[in-house]
GROMACS .gro file of C-alpha atoms in nm:
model
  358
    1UNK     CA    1   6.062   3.962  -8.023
    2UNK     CA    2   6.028   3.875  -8.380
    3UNK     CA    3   5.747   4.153  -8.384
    4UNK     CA    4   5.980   4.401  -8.276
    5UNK     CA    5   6.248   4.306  -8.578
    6UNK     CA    6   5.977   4.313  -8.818
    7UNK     CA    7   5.891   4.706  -8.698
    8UNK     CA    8   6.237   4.816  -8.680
    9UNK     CA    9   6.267   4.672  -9.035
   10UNK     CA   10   5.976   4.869  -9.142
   11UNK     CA   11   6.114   5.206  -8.967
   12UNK     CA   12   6.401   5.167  -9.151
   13UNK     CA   13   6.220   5.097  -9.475
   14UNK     CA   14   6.040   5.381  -9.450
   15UNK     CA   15   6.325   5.633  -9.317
   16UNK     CA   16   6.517   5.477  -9.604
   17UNK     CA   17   6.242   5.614  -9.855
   18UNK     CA   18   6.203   5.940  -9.681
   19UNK     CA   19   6.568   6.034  -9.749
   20UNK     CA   20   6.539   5.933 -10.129
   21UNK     CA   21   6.187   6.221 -10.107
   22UNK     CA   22   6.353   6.495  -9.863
   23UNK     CA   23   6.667   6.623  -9.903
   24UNK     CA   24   6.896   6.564  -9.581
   25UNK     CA   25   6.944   6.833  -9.370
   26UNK     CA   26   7.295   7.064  -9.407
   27UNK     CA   27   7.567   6.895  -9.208
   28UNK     CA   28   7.826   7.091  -9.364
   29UNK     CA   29   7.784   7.376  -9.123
   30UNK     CA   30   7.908   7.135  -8.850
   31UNK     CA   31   8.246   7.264  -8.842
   32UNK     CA   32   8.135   7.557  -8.676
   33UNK     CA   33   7.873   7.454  -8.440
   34UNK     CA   34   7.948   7.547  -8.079
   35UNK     CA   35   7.999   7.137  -7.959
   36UNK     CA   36   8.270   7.003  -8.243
   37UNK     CA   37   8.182   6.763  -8.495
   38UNK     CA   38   8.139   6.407  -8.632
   39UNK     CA   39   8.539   6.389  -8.621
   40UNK     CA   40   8.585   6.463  -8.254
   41UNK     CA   41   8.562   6.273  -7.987
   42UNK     CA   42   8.168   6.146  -7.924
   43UNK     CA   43   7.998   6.408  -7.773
   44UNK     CA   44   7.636   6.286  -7.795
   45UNK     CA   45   7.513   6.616  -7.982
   46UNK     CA   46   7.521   6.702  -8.350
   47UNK     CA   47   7.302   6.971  -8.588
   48UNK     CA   48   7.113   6.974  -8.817
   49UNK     CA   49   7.045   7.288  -9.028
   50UNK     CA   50   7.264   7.443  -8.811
   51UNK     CA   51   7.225   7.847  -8.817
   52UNK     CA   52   7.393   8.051  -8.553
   53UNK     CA   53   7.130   8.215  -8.301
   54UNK     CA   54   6.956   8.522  -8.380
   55UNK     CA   55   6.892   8.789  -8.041
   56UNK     CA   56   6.498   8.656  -8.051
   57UNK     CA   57   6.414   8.316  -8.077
   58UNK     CA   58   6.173   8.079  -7.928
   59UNK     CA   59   6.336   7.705  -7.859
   60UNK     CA   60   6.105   7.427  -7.882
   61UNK     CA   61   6.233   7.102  -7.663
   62UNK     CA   62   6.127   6.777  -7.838
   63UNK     CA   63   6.092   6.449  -7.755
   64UNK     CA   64   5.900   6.151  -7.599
   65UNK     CA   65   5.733   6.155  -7.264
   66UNK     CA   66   5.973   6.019  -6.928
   67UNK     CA   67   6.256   6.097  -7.230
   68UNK     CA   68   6.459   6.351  -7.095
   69UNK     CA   69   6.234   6.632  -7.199
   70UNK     CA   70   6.172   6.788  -6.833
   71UNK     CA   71   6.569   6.789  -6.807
   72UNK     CA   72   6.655   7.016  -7.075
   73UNK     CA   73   6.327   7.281  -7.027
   74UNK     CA   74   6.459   7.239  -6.668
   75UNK     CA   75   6.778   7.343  -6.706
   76UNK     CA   76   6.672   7.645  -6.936
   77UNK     CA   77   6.431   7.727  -6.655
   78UNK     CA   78   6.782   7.754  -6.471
   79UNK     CA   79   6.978   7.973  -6.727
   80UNK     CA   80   6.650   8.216  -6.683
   81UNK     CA   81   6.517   8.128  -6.982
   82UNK     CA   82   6.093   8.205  -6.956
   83UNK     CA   83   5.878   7.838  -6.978
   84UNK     CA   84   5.569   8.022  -6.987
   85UNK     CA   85   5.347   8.234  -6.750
   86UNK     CA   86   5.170   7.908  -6.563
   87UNK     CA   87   5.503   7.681  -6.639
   88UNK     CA   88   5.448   7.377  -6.312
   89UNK     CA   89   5.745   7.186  -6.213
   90UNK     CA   90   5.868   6.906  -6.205
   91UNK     CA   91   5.768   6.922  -6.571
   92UNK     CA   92   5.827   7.322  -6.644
   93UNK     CA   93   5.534   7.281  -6.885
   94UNK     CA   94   5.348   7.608  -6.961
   95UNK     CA   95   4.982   7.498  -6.811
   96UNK     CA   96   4.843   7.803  -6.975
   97UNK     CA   97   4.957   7.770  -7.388
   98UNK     CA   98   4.911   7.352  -7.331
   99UNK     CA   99   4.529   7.424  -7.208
  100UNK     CA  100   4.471   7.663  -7.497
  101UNK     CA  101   4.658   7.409  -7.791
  102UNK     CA  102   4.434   7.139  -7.642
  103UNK     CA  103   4.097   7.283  -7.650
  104UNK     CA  104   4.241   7.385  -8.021
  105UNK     CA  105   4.188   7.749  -7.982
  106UNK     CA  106   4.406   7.905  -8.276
  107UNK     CA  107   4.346   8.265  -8.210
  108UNK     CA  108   4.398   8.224  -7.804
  109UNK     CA  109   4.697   8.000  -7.892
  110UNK     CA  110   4.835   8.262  -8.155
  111UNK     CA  111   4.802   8.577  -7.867
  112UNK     CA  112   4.934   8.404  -7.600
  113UNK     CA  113   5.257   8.308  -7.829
  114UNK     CA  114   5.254   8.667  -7.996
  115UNK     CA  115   5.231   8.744  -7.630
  116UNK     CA  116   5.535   8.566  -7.530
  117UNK     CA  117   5.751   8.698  -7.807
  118UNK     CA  118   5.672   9.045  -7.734
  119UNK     CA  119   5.782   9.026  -7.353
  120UNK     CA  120   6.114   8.803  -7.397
  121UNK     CA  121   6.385   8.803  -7.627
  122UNK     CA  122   6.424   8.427  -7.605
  123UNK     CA  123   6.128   8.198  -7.417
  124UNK     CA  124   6.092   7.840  -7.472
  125UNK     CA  125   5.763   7.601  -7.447
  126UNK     CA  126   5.812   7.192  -7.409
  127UNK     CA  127   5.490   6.932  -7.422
  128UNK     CA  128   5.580   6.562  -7.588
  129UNK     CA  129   5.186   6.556  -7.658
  130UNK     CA  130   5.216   6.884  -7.823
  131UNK     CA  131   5.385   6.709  -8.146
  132UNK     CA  132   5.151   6.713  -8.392
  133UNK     CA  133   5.064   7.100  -8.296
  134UNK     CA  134   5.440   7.182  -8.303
  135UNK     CA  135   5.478   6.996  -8.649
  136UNK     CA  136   5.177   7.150  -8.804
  137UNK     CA  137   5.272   7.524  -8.644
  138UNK     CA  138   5.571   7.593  -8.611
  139UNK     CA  139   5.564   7.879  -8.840
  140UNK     CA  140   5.353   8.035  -8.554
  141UNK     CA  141   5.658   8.086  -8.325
  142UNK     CA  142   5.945   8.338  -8.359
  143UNK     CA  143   6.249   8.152  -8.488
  144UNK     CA  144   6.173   7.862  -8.399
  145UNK     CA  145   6.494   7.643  -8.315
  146UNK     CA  146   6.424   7.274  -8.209
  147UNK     CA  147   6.608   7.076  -7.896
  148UNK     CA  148   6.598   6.692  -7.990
  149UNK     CA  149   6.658   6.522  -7.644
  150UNK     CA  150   6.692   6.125  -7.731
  151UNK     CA  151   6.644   5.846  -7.428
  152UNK     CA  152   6.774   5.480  -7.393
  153UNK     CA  153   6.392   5.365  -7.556
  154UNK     CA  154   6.433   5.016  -7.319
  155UNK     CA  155   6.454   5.281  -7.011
  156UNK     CA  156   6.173   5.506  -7.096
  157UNK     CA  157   5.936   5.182  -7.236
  158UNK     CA  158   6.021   5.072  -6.842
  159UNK     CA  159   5.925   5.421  -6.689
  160UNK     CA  160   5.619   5.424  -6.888
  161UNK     CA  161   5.511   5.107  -6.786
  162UNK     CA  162   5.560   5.143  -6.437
  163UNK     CA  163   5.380   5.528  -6.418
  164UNK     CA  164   5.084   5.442  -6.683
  165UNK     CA  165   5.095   5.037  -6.723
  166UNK     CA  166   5.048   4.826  -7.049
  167UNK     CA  167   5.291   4.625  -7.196
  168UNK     CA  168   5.710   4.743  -7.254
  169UNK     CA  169   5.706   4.617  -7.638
  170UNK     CA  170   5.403   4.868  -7.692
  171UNK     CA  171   5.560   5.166  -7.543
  172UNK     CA  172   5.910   5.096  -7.731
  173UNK     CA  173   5.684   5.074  -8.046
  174UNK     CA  174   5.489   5.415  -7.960
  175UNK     CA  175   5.876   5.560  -7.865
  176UNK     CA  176   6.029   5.430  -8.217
  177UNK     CA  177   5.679   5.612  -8.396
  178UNK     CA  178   5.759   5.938  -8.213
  179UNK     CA  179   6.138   5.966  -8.287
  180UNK     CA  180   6.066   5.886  -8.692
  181UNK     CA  181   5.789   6.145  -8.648
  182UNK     CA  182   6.006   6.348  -8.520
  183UNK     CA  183   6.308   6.282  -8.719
  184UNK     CA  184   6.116   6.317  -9.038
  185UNK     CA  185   6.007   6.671  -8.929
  186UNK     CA  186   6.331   6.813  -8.830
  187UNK     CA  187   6.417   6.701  -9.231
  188UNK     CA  188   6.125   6.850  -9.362
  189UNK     CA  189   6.120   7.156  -9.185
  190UNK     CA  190   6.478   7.246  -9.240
  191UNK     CA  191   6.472   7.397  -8.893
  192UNK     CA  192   6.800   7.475  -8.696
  193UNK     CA  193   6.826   7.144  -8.474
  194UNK     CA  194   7.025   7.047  -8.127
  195UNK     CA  195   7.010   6.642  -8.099
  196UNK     CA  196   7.153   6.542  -7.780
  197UNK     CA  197   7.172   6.222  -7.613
  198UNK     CA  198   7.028   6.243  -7.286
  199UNK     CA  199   7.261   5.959  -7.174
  200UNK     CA  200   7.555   6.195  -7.243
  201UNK     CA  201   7.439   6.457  -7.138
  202UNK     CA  202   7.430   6.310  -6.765
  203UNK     CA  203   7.802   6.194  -6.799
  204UNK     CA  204   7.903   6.530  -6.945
  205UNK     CA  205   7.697   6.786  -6.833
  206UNK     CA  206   7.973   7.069  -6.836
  207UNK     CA  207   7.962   7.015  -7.258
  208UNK     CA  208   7.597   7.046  -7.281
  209UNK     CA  209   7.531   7.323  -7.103
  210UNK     CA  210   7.792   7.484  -7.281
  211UNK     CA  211   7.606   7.387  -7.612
  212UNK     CA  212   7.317   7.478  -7.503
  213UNK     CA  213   7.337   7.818  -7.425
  214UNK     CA  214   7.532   7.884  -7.760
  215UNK     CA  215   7.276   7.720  -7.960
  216UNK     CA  216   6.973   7.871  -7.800
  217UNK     CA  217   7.208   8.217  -7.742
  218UNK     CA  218   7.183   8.223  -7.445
  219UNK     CA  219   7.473   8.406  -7.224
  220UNK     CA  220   7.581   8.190  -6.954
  221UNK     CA  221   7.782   8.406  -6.620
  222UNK     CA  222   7.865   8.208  -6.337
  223UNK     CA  223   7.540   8.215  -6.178
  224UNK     CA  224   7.318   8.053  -6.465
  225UNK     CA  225   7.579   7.772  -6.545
  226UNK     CA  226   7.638   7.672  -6.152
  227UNK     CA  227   7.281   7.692  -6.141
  228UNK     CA  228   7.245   7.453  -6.450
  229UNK     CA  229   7.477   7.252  -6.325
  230UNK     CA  230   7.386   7.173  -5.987
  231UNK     CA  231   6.980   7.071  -6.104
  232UNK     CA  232   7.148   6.816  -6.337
  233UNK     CA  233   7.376   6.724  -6.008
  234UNK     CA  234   7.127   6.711  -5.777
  235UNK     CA  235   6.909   6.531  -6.010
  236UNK     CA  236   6.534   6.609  -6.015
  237UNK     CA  237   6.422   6.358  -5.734
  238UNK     CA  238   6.091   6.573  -5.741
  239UNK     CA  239   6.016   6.446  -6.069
  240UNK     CA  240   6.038   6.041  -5.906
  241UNK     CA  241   5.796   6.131  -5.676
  242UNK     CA  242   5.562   6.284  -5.950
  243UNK     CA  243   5.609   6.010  -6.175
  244UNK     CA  244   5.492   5.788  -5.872
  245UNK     CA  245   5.157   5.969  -5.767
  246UNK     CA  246   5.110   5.981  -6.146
  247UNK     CA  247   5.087   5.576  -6.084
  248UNK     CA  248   4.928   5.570  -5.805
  249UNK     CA  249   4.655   5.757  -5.960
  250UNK     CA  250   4.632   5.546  -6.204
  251UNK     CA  251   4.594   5.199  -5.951
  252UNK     CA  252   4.299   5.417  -5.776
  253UNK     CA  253   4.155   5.505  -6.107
  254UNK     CA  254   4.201   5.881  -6.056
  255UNK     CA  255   4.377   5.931  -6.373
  256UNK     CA  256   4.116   6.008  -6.578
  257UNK     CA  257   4.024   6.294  -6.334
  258UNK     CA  258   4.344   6.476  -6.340
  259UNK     CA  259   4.283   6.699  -6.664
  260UNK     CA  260   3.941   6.787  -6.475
  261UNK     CA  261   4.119   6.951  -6.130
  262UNK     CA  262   4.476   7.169  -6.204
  263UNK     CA  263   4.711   7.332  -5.969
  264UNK     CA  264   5.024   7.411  -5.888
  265UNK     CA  265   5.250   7.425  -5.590
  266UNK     CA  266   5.425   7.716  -5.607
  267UNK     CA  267   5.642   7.794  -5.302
  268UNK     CA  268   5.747   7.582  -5.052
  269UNK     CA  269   5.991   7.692  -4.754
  270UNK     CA  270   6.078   7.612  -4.366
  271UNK     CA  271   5.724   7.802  -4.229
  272UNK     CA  272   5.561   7.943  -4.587
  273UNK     CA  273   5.380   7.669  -4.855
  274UNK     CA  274   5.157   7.838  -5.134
  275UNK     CA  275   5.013   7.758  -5.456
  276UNK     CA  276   4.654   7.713  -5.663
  277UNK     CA  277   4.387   7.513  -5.734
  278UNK     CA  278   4.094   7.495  -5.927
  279UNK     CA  279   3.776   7.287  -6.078
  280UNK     CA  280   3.789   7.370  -6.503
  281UNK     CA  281   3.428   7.313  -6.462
  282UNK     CA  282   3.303   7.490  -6.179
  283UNK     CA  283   3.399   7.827  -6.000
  284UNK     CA  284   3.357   7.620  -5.633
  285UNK     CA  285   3.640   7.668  -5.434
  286UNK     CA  286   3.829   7.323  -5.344
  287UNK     CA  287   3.948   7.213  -5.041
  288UNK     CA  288   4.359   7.162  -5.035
  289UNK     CA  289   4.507   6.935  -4.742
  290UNK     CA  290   4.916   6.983  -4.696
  291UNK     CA  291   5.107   6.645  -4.606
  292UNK     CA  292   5.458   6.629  -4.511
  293UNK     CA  293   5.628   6.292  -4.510
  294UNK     CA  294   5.263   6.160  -4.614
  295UNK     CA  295   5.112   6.306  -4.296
  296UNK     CA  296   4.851   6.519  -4.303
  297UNK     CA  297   4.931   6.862  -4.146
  298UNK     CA  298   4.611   7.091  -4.229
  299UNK     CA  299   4.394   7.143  -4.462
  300UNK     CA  300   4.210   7.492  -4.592
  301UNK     CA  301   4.013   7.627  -4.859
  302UNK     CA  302   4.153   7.756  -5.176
  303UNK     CA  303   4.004   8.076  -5.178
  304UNK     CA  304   4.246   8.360  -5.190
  305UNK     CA  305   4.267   8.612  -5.504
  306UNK     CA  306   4.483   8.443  -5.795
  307UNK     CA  307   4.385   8.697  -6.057
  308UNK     CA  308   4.675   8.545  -6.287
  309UNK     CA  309   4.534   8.205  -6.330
  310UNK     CA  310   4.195   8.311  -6.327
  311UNK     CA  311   4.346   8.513  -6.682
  312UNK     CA  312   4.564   8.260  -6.761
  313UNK     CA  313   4.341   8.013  -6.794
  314UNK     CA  314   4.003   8.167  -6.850
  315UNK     CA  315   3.848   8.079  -6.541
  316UNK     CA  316   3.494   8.187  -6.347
  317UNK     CA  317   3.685   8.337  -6.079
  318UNK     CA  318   4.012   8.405  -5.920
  319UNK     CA  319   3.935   8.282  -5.562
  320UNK     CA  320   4.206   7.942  -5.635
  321UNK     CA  321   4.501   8.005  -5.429
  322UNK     CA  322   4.565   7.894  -5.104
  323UNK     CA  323   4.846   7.949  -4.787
  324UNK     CA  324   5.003   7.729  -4.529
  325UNK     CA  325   5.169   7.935  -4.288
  326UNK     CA  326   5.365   7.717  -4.016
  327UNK     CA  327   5.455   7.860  -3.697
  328UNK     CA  328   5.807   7.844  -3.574
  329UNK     CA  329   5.785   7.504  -3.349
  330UNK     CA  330   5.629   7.336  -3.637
  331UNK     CA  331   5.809   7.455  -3.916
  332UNK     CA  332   5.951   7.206  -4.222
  333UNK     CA  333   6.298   7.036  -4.185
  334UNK     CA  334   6.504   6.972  -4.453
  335UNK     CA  335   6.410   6.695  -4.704
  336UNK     CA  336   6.110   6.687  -4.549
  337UNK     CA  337   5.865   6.544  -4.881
  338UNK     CA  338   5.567   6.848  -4.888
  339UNK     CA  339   5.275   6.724  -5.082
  340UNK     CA  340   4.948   6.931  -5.126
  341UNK     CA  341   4.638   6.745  -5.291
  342UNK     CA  342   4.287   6.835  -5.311
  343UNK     CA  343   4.037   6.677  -5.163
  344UNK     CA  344   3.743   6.424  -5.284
  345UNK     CA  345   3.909   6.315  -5.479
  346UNK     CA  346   4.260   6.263  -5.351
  347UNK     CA  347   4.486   6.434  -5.620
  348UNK     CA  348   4.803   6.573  -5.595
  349UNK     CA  349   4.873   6.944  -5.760
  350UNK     CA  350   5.130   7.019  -6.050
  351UNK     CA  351   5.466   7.060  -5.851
  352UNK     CA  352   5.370   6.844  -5.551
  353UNK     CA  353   5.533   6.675  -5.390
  354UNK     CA  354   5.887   6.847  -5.363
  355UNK     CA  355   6.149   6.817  -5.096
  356UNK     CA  356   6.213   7.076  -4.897
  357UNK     CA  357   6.585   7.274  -4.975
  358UNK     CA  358   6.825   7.486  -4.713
   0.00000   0.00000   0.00000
């Protein structure tokens, strides 16, 4: 425990002599930020930098991994906002632009975000691991304006331990390192900033939605906000069960596998599931087995025409999608859990499982 005091005392050292070497960011725009001020009553979300929105932006959601980060590009994902051509759920991470930042591909990176800015108005893009791309690029993307989502760091050094092991301290440590990091870029940068505490935003989601859709300018009708509202209501159980295969993955010593094999589940409905898979390093076609309630149902060959991923992600070939179709007396019930993994090795798909809805 002592260790811990010692590295909050250094944090604070060093944040200390960061504010006498970067001016602080303009607070005194506050007053007329869309979600009050530091004299109303605590709201969980402040600015920094604040600017109102221009028509074209691009809105970068930061934060730690199991930190709240899938909730906010979530709920943009709900008020329509694009999360990238290849965005999986329950994460709504763009597989496409991560793949390309990763295998540090500038020019690819640069089209693909040229790309996005040319097609919508507004788009967003959200990857914790993406940090030190985001922090070294951000002049890359359109008006860039930065969502700060901040967790209870006890709660996500728990979630972290159960989904990827080690020790708690560590991952509070690694959570403390992230926030300065990103903390001293949102100084730095000078960038318009949303922080929000994720805590407050589940007991008042009605005043962060609101918030966010004026900060990221976003216009909000009935539809988008009941929409919005209902995924933070109905919380985003498919996201639990993600978190767990993620684990058990890890116990069978798969994990190291999963950035070898991606997919997604795309659709899933009473009689129709669909979705892709594919082998980065070979144009094979894999072999996809659907489960519901961890029972295996079929099994088939991803081999249909997916010419978008094939694009997307630079592949061989486009023979990676595959089709469950269920006939009437053996069609899905609700909350039935659908998962669809490939096989040898076992491995669940971005987006599986989900429950099935209606």
């Amino acid at each position: 425990m002592i260790s811990v005091f010692n590295k909050l005392n250094r944090t604070f050292r060093r944040s200390t002599l960061m504010q006498r070497l970067i001016p602080g960011p303009d607070y005194t725009s506050l007053n007329e930020s869309p979600s009050g001020t530091f004299t109303t009553k605590n709201s969980g979300i402040f600015y920094s930098n604040y600017q109102a929105p221009d028509s074209t932006s691009t809105l970068l959601v930061m934060g730690v991994g199991r930190g709240g980060t899938s909730l906010v590009a979530g709920l943009l994902h709900e008020m329509d906002i694009f999360m990238g051509d290849l965005m999986s759920t329950p994460s709504y991470e763009d597989q496409k632009l991560i793949k390309e930042i990763l295998e540090s591909k500038p020019k690819t990176v640069q089209k693909t975000i040229d790309d996005y800015s040319d097609r919508f108005d507004i788009w967003g893009f959200k990857h914790p691991e993406a940090l030190s791309f985001i922090t070294r690029n951000y002049k890359r993307f359109r008006n860039p304006r930065l969502i700060f989502v901040v967790k209870d760091t006890a709660s996500i050094a728990m979630r972290k331990a159960y989904v990827l092991g080690n020790d708690p301290i560590q991952h509070m440590y690694n959570t403390f390192d992230t926030y300065e990091q990103i903390l001293d870029f949102i100084r730095s940068s000078k960038l318009p900033t949303m922080t929000a505490s994720y805590e407050k935003i589940m007991s008042n989601p009605d005043k962060f939605i609101d918030a966010l859709g004026e900060f990221g300018g976003i216009t909000l009708d009935e539809s988008r906000r009941a929409s919005a509202l209902s995924f933070i209501d109905k919380g985003n159980s498919d996201y639990e069960l993600f978190s767990m295969n993620k684990r058990n993955a890890r116990i069978n010593g798969l994990h190291h596998k999963t950035n070898l094999y991606q997919g997604h589940l795309d659709h899933v409905s009473m009689h129709h599931i669909s979705g892709w898979a594919i082998n980065q390093k070979s144009p094979e076609p894999l072999q996809v087995v659907l489960l519901v309630n961890n029972e295996e149902i079929a099994r088939t060959t991803a081999d249909l025409p997916r010419s978008d991923v094939q694009k997307a992600l630079n592949h061989p070939d486009d023979k990676c999608g595959f089709i469950f179709e269920l006939p009437g007396n053996q069609g899905l019930a609700s909350e039935d859990t659908v998962r669809v993994v490939i096989d040898a090795p076992v491995l669940d798909i971005a987006g599986s499982p989900q429950k099935v809805t209606g």
